């Protein structure tokens, strides 16, 4: 599948996505759905509104899908909307909760089939083959939407050192700070804003 995946460190990075992507030129014809699953414990509605406010700057159509637990992840309407949308935005929040809700559900399958996907903040970790457990920095299983990388957001120096020691040497650890914006398509990465992105293999600096 020709998937286009954007990884942004914060919701402000959405502006760079719309500025970079051809969808922006279509204006109100662009159908955007927001998925606040990861924000279920901190306020799914609030997270959706904050993301929708950024999207509204680009005059697109926006719908928030309140998928916050596994029961809602089985709703046929939600999975259908994700598949048919021009752009799907995954809100920041708990990566562990998002994985627990999405994995082996119709909504999770739909996310895997989305043609244009944006992941914001901590939830970016869910997307790789390898996910970084934020509780201690150990690698675990992700959704496998991008290959050969483990994505995460910044943590303490000690935790990042532990993570780097545990991630396999053939996997790039990509730490995406608040200003970072990356694009993944056709199994290749492109850096849109890399000033806040650190890539390592083992303990050594690397490139995507």
PDB file of C-alpha atoms in Angstrom:
ATOM      1  CA  UNK A   1       0.000   0.000   0.000  1.00  0.00           C
ATOM      2  CA  UNK A   2       1.211   3.519  -0.806  1.00  0.00           C
ATOM      3  CA  UNK A   3       0.796   4.964   2.706  1.00  0.00           C
ATOM      4  CA  UNK A   4       1.875   8.490   3.613  1.00  0.00           C
ATOM      5  CA  UNK A   5       2.732   8.805   7.305  1.00  0.00           C
ATOM      6  CA  UNK A   6       3.678  12.002   9.121  1.00  0.00           C
ATOM      7  CA  UNK A   7       5.287  11.973  12.573  1.00  0.00           C
ATOM      8  CA  UNK A   8       5.078  15.276  14.453  1.00  0.00           C
ATOM      9  CA  UNK A   9       6.310  16.117  17.923  1.00  0.00           C
ATOM     10  CA  UNK A  10       3.350  18.335  18.823  1.00  0.00           C
ATOM     11  CA  UNK A  11       0.071  19.455  17.290  1.00  0.00           C
ATOM     12  CA  UNK A  12       1.738  22.648  16.026  1.00  0.00           C
ATOM     13  CA  UNK A  13       3.560  20.355  13.601  1.00  0.00           C
ATOM     14  CA  UNK A  14       0.258  19.868  11.793  1.00  0.00           C
ATOM     15  CA  UNK A  15       0.815  23.260  10.178  1.00  0.00           C
ATOM     16  CA  UNK A  16       3.977  21.923   8.566  1.00  0.00           C
ATOM     17  CA  UNK A  17       2.087  18.841   7.380  1.00  0.00           C
ATOM     18  CA  UNK A  18      -0.631  20.888   5.697  1.00  0.00           C
ATOM     19  CA  UNK A  19       1.971  23.222   4.251  1.00  0.00           C
ATOM     20  CA  UNK A  20       3.972  20.311   2.855  1.00  0.00           C
ATOM     21  CA  UNK A  21       1.201  18.034   1.632  1.00  0.00           C
ATOM     22  CA  UNK A  22      -0.719  18.356  -1.627  1.00  0.00           C
ATOM     23  CA  UNK A  23      -3.979  17.845   0.253  1.00  0.00           C
ATOM     24  CA  UNK A  24      -3.804  21.441   1.483  1.00  0.00           C
ATOM     25  CA  UNK A  25      -4.455  22.783  -2.026  1.00  0.00           C
ATOM     26  CA  UNK A  26      -7.851  21.044  -2.103  1.00  0.00           C
ATOM     27  CA  UNK A  27      -9.183  23.182   0.752  1.00  0.00           C
ATOM     28  CA  UNK A  28     -12.683  22.331   1.986  1.00  0.00           C
ATOM     29  CA  UNK A  29     -12.780  19.145  -0.115  1.00  0.00           C
ATOM     30  CA  UNK A  30     -10.276  17.540   2.289  1.00  0.00           C
ATOM     31  CA  UNK A  31     -11.908  15.149   4.770  1.00  0.00           C
ATOM     32  CA  UNK A  32      -9.968  14.953   8.060  1.00  0.00           C
ATOM     33  CA  UNK A  33     -10.835  12.622  10.928  1.00  0.00           C
ATOM     34  CA  UNK A  34      -9.326  12.999  14.391  1.00  0.00           C
ATOM     35  CA  UNK A  35      -8.776   9.991  16.623  1.00  0.00           C
ATOM     36  CA  UNK A  36      -8.208  10.976  20.294  1.00  0.00           C
ATOM     37  CA  UNK A  37      -7.804   7.440  21.643  1.00  0.00           C
ATOM     38  CA  UNK A  38      -4.468   8.114  23.332  1.00  0.00           C
ATOM     39  CA  UNK A  39      -5.975  11.066  25.200  1.00  0.00           C
ATOM     40  CA  UNK A  40      -8.773   9.010  26.779  1.00  0.00           C
ATOM     41  CA  UNK A  41      -7.446   9.509  30.323  1.00  0.00           C
ATOM     42  CA  UNK A  42      -6.531  13.187  29.976  1.00  0.00           C
ATOM     43  CA  UNK A  43      -9.505  14.411  27.949  1.00  0.00           C
ATOM     44  CA  UNK A  44     -10.389  13.008  24.535  1.00  0.00           C
ATOM     45  CA  UNK A  45     -12.836  15.796  23.720  1.00  0.00           C
ATOM     46  CA  UNK A  46     -10.350  18.509  24.675  1.00  0.00           C
ATOM     47  CA  UNK A  47      -7.599  16.889  22.616  1.00  0.00           C
ATOM     48  CA  UNK A  48      -9.896  16.673  19.605  1.00  0.00           C
ATOM     49  CA  UNK A  49     -10.896  20.325  19.890  1.00  0.00           C
ATOM     50  CA  UNK A  50      -7.265  21.457  20.118  1.00  0.00           C
ATOM     51  CA  UNK A  51      -6.331  19.508  16.979  1.00  0.00           C
ATOM     52  CA  UNK A  52      -9.461  20.647  15.150  1.00  0.00           C
ATOM     53  CA  UNK A  53      -8.539  24.275  15.841  1.00  0.00           C
ATOM     54  CA  UNK A  54      -5.235  23.829  14.022  1.00  0.00           C
ATOM     55  CA  UNK A  55      -6.913  21.996  11.145  1.00  0.00           C
ATOM     56  CA  UNK A  56      -9.517  24.767  10.831  1.00  0.00           C
ATOM     57  CA  UNK A  57      -6.784  27.192   9.787  1.00  0.00           C
ATOM     58  CA  UNK A  58      -6.671  25.282   6.498  1.00  0.00           C
ATOM     59  CA  UNK A  59     -10.417  25.283   5.765  1.00  0.00           C
ATOM     60  CA  UNK A  60     -10.819  21.502   5.748  1.00  0.00           C
ATOM     61  CA  UNK A  61     -13.736  19.327   6.904  1.00  0.00           C
ATOM     62  CA  UNK A  62     -13.081  17.799  10.324  1.00  0.00           C
ATOM     63  CA  UNK A  63     -14.802  15.035  12.288  1.00  0.00           C
ATOM     64  CA  UNK A  64     -13.656  13.668  15.660  1.00  0.00           C
ATOM     65  CA  UNK A  65     -14.211   9.968  16.311  1.00  0.00           C
ATOM     66  CA  UNK A  66     -14.586   9.181  20.016  1.00  0.00           C
ATOM     67  CA  UNK A  67     -12.761   5.861  19.966  1.00  0.00           C
ATOM     68  CA  UNK A  68     -11.579   5.601  23.562  1.00  0.00           C
ATOM     69  CA  UNK A  69     -11.929   1.889  24.424  1.00  0.00           C
ATOM     70  CA  UNK A  70     -12.046  -1.506  22.735  1.00  0.00           C
ATOM     71  CA  UNK A  71     -15.823  -1.492  22.525  1.00  0.00           C
ATOM     72  CA  UNK A  72     -15.815   1.686  20.439  1.00  0.00           C
ATOM     73  CA  UNK A  73     -12.881   0.326  18.396  1.00  0.00           C
ATOM     74  CA  UNK A  74     -15.281  -2.319  17.105  1.00  0.00           C
ATOM     75  CA  UNK A  75     -17.793   0.181  15.706  1.00  0.00           C
ATOM     76  CA  UNK A  76     -18.169  -0.241  11.940  1.00  0.00           C
ATOM     77  CA  UNK A  77     -18.875   3.470  11.397  1.00  0.00           C
ATOM     78  CA  UNK A  78     -15.582   4.504  12.964  1.00  0.00           C
ATOM     79  CA  UNK A  79     -13.458   2.081  10.961  1.00  0.00           C
ATOM     80  CA  UNK A  80     -15.241   3.033   7.732  1.00  0.00           C
ATOM     81  CA  UNK A  81     -14.654   6.740   8.329  1.00  0.00           C
ATOM     82  CA  UNK A  82     -10.950   6.151   8.971  1.00  0.00           C
ATOM     83  CA  UNK A  83     -10.533   4.219   5.718  1.00  0.00           C
ATOM     84  CA  UNK A  84     -12.421   6.750   3.579  1.00  0.00           C
ATOM     85  CA  UNK A  85     -10.876   9.921   5.085  1.00  0.00           C
ATOM     86  CA  UNK A  86      -8.257  11.904   3.208  1.00  0.00           C
ATOM     87  CA  UNK A  87      -6.253  12.404   6.405  1.00  0.00           C
ATOM     88  CA  UNK A  88      -6.364  10.679   9.807  1.00  0.00           C
ATOM     89  CA  UNK A  89      -4.856  12.469  12.820  1.00  0.00           C
ATOM     90  CA  UNK A  90      -3.870  10.446  15.904  1.00  0.00           C
ATOM     91  CA  UNK A  91      -3.864  12.654  19.007  1.00  0.00           C
ATOM     92  CA  UNK A  92      -1.092  12.789  21.596  1.00  0.00           C
ATOM     93  CA  UNK A  93      -1.443  10.890  24.864  1.00  0.00           C
ATOM     94  CA  UNK A  94      -0.841   7.389  26.206  1.00  0.00           C
ATOM     95  CA  UNK A  95       0.807   5.171  23.603  1.00  0.00           C
ATOM     96  CA  UNK A  96       0.119   2.108  25.723  1.00  0.00           C
ATOM     97  CA  UNK A  97      -3.601   2.835  25.900  1.00  0.00           C
ATOM     98  CA  UNK A  98      -3.769   3.544  22.176  1.00  0.00           C
ATOM     99  CA  UNK A  99      -2.084   0.227  21.364  1.00  0.00           C
ATOM    100  CA  UNK A 100      -4.356  -1.663  23.763  1.00  0.00           C
ATOM    101  CA  UNK A 101      -7.451  -0.166  22.123  1.00  0.00           C
ATOM    102  CA  UNK A 102      -6.365  -0.443  18.479  1.00  0.00           C
ATOM    103  CA  UNK A 103      -4.536  -3.749  18.315  1.00  0.00           C
ATOM    104  CA  UNK A 104      -6.575  -6.538  16.671  1.00  0.00           C
ATOM    105  CA  UNK A 105      -9.695  -4.381  16.265  1.00  0.00           C
ATOM    106  CA  UNK A 106     -11.497  -3.035  13.181  1.00  0.00           C
ATOM    107  CA  UNK A 107     -10.329   0.489  14.007  1.00  0.00           C
ATOM    108  CA  UNK A 108      -6.737  -0.705  14.322  1.00  0.00           C
ATOM    109  CA  UNK A 109      -7.007  -2.429  10.946  1.00  0.00           C
ATOM    110  CA  UNK A 110      -8.472   0.762   9.481  1.00  0.00           C
ATOM    111  CA  UNK A 111      -5.559   2.819  10.816  1.00  0.00           C
ATOM    112  CA  UNK A 112      -3.248   0.386   9.065  1.00  0.00           C
ATOM    113  CA  UNK A 113      -5.177   0.977   5.830  1.00  0.00           C
ATOM    114  CA  UNK A 114      -5.353   4.785   6.058  1.00  0.00           C
ATOM    115  CA  UNK A 115      -3.774   6.469   3.053  1.00  0.00           C
ATOM    116  CA  UNK A 116      -2.592   9.606   4.897  1.00  0.00           C
ATOM    117  CA  UNK A 117      -1.845   9.408   8.599  1.00  0.00           C
ATOM    118  CA  UNK A 118      -0.474  11.928  11.121  1.00  0.00           C
ATOM    119  CA  UNK A 119       0.688  10.851  14.589  1.00  0.00           C
ATOM    120  CA  UNK A 120       1.264  13.495  17.240  1.00  0.00           C
ATOM    121  CA  UNK A 121       3.597  13.352  20.231  1.00  0.00           C
ATOM    122  CA  UNK A 122       3.798  10.233  22.402  1.00  0.00           C
ATOM    123  CA  UNK A 123       1.444   8.205  20.206  1.00  0.00           C
ATOM    124  CA  UNK A 124       4.100   8.105  17.459  1.00  0.00           C
ATOM    125  CA  UNK A 125       5.717   5.223  19.341  1.00  0.00           C
ATOM    126  CA  UNK A 126       2.815   2.907  18.494  1.00  0.00           C
ATOM    127  CA  UNK A 127       3.526   3.042  14.764  1.00  0.00           C
ATOM    128  CA  UNK A 128       6.841   1.232  14.357  1.00  0.00           C
ATOM    129  CA  UNK A 129       7.667  -2.466  14.397  1.00  0.00           C
ATOM    130  CA  UNK A 130       9.128  -1.709  17.792  1.00  0.00           C
ATOM    131  CA  UNK A 131       7.331   0.441  20.367  1.00  0.00           C
ATOM    132  CA  UNK A 132       9.094   2.039  23.343  1.00  0.00           C
ATOM    133  CA  UNK A 133       7.296   1.483  26.641  1.00  0.00           C
ATOM    134  CA  UNK A 134       7.208   4.949  28.257  1.00  0.00           C
ATOM    135  CA  UNK A 135       7.130   3.473  31.770  1.00  0.00           C
ATOM    136  CA  UNK A 136      10.762   2.371  31.610  1.00  0.00           C
ATOM    137  CA  UNK A 137      12.020   2.751  28.090  1.00  0.00           C
ATOM    138  CA  UNK A 138      12.087  -0.922  27.120  1.00  0.00           C
ATOM    139  CA  UNK A 139      11.202  -2.002  23.567  1.00  0.00           C
ATOM    140  CA  UNK A 140       7.979  -3.897  22.953  1.00  0.00           C
ATOM    141  CA  UNK A 141       5.745  -4.688  19.959  1.00  0.00           C
ATOM    142  CA  UNK A 142       4.268  -1.852  17.883  1.00  0.00           C
ATOM    143  CA  UNK A 143       1.730  -1.793  15.055  1.00  0.00           C
ATOM    144  CA  UNK A 144       4.334  -2.196  12.301  1.00  0.00           C
ATOM    145  CA  UNK A 145       3.252   0.683  10.054  1.00  0.00           C
ATOM    146  CA  UNK A 146       6.850   1.777   9.458  1.00  0.00           C
ATOM    147  CA  UNK A 147       9.813  -0.550   9.255  1.00  0.00           C
ATOM    148  CA  UNK A 148      13.219  -0.618  10.896  1.00  0.00           C
ATOM    149  CA  UNK A 149      12.563   2.148  13.427  1.00  0.00           C
ATOM    150  CA  UNK A 150      11.482   2.636  17.011  1.00  0.00           C
ATOM    151  CA  UNK A 151       9.865   6.031  17.529  1.00  0.00           C
ATOM    152  CA  UNK A 152       9.555   7.859  20.842  1.00  0.00           C
ATOM    153  CA  UNK A 153       9.489  11.300  22.433  1.00  0.00           C
ATOM    154  CA  UNK A 154      12.234  12.664  24.712  1.00  0.00           C
ATOM    155  CA  UNK A 155      12.666  11.241  28.204  1.00  0.00           C
ATOM    156  CA  UNK A 156      15.392  11.443  30.848  1.00  0.00           C
ATOM    157  CA  UNK A 157      19.010  10.866  29.836  1.00  0.00           C
ATOM    158  CA  UNK A 158      19.117   7.696  31.938  1.00  0.00           C
ATOM    159  CA  UNK A 159      15.978   6.273  30.361  1.00  0.00           C
ATOM    160  CA  UNK A 160      17.124   7.087  26.816  1.00  0.00           C
ATOM    161  CA  UNK A 161      20.495   5.445  27.526  1.00  0.00           C
ATOM    162  CA  UNK A 162      18.656   2.333  28.728  1.00  0.00           C
ATOM    163  CA  UNK A 163      16.438   2.355  25.650  1.00  0.00           C
ATOM    164  CA  UNK A 164      19.431   2.619  23.328  1.00  0.00           C
ATOM    165  CA  UNK A 165      21.080  -0.320  25.081  1.00  0.00           C
ATOM    166  CA  UNK A 166      17.971  -2.474  24.659  1.00  0.00           C
ATOM    167  CA  UNK A 167      16.903  -1.665  21.082  1.00  0.00           C
ATOM    168  CA  UNK A 168      18.318  -4.068  18.480  1.00  0.00           C
ATOM    169  CA  UNK A 169      21.365  -2.784  16.623  1.00  0.00           C
ATOM    170  CA  UNK A 170      19.560  -2.971  13.265  1.00  0.00           C
ATOM    171  CA  UNK A 171      16.754  -0.702  14.488  1.00  0.00           C
ATOM    172  CA  UNK A 172      17.044   3.082  14.421  1.00  0.00           C
ATOM    173  CA  UNK A 173      15.788   4.819  17.546  1.00  0.00           C
ATOM    174  CA  UNK A 174      14.126   8.085  16.502  1.00  0.00           C
ATOM    175  CA  UNK A 175      13.490  10.568  19.311  1.00  0.00           C
ATOM    176  CA  UNK A 176      11.019  13.196  18.097  1.00  0.00           C
ATOM    177  CA  UNK A 177      10.979  16.429  20.079  1.00  0.00           C
ATOM    178  CA  UNK A 178       8.128  18.977  20.039  1.00  0.00           C
ATOM    179  CA  UNK A 179       9.371  20.732  16.882  1.00  0.00           C
ATOM    180  CA  UNK A 180      10.204  17.576  14.912  1.00  0.00           C
ATOM    181  CA  UNK A 181       8.320  16.728  11.702  1.00  0.00           C
ATOM    182  CA  UNK A 182       9.076  13.619   9.617  1.00  0.00           C
ATOM    183  CA  UNK A 183       7.414  12.001   6.609  1.00  0.00           C
ATOM    184  CA  UNK A 184       7.453   8.278   5.771  1.00  0.00           C
ATOM    185  CA  UNK A 185       6.318   6.929   2.400  1.00  0.00           C
ATOM    186  CA  UNK A 186       7.396   4.048   0.159  1.00  0.00           C
ATOM    187  CA  UNK A 187       9.580   2.731   3.021  1.00  0.00           C
ATOM    188  CA  UNK A 188      11.704   5.899   2.987  1.00  0.00           C
ATOM    189  CA  UNK A 189      11.942   8.796   5.431  1.00  0.00           C
ATOM    190  CA  UNK A 190      12.058  12.501   4.629  1.00  0.00           C
ATOM    191  CA  UNK A 191      12.897  15.126   7.224  1.00  0.00           C
ATOM    192  CA  UNK A 192      10.656  18.201   7.087  1.00  0.00           C
ATOM    193  CA  UNK A 193      11.909  19.727  10.339  1.00  0.00           C
ATOM    194  CA  UNK A 194      14.769  17.825  11.931  1.00  0.00           C
ATOM    195  CA  UNK A 195      16.067  20.394  14.414  1.00  0.00           C
ATOM    196  CA  UNK A 196      14.341  18.503  17.226  1.00  0.00           C
ATOM    197  CA  UNK A 197      14.903  14.922  16.017  1.00  0.00           C
ATOM    198  CA  UNK A 198      17.706  12.633  17.242  1.00  0.00           C
ATOM    199  CA  UNK A 199      18.424   9.333  15.457  1.00  0.00           C
ATOM    200  CA  UNK A 200      20.742   6.670  16.868  1.00  0.00           C
ATOM    201  CA  UNK A 201      21.656   3.040  16.299  1.00  0.00           C
ATOM    202  CA  UNK A 202      22.966   1.563  19.495  1.00  0.00           C
ATOM    203  CA  UNK A 203      24.816   4.427  21.156  1.00  0.00           C
ATOM    204  CA  UNK A 204      25.940   5.999  17.864  1.00  0.00           C
ATOM    205  CA  UNK A 205      24.382   8.854  15.906  1.00  0.00           C
ATOM    206  CA  UNK A 206      22.697   7.690  12.692  1.00  0.00           C
ATOM    207  CA  UNK A 207      20.589   8.965   9.818  1.00  0.00           C
ATOM    208  CA  UNK A 208      17.186   7.849   8.606  1.00  0.00           C
TER     209      UNK A 208
END
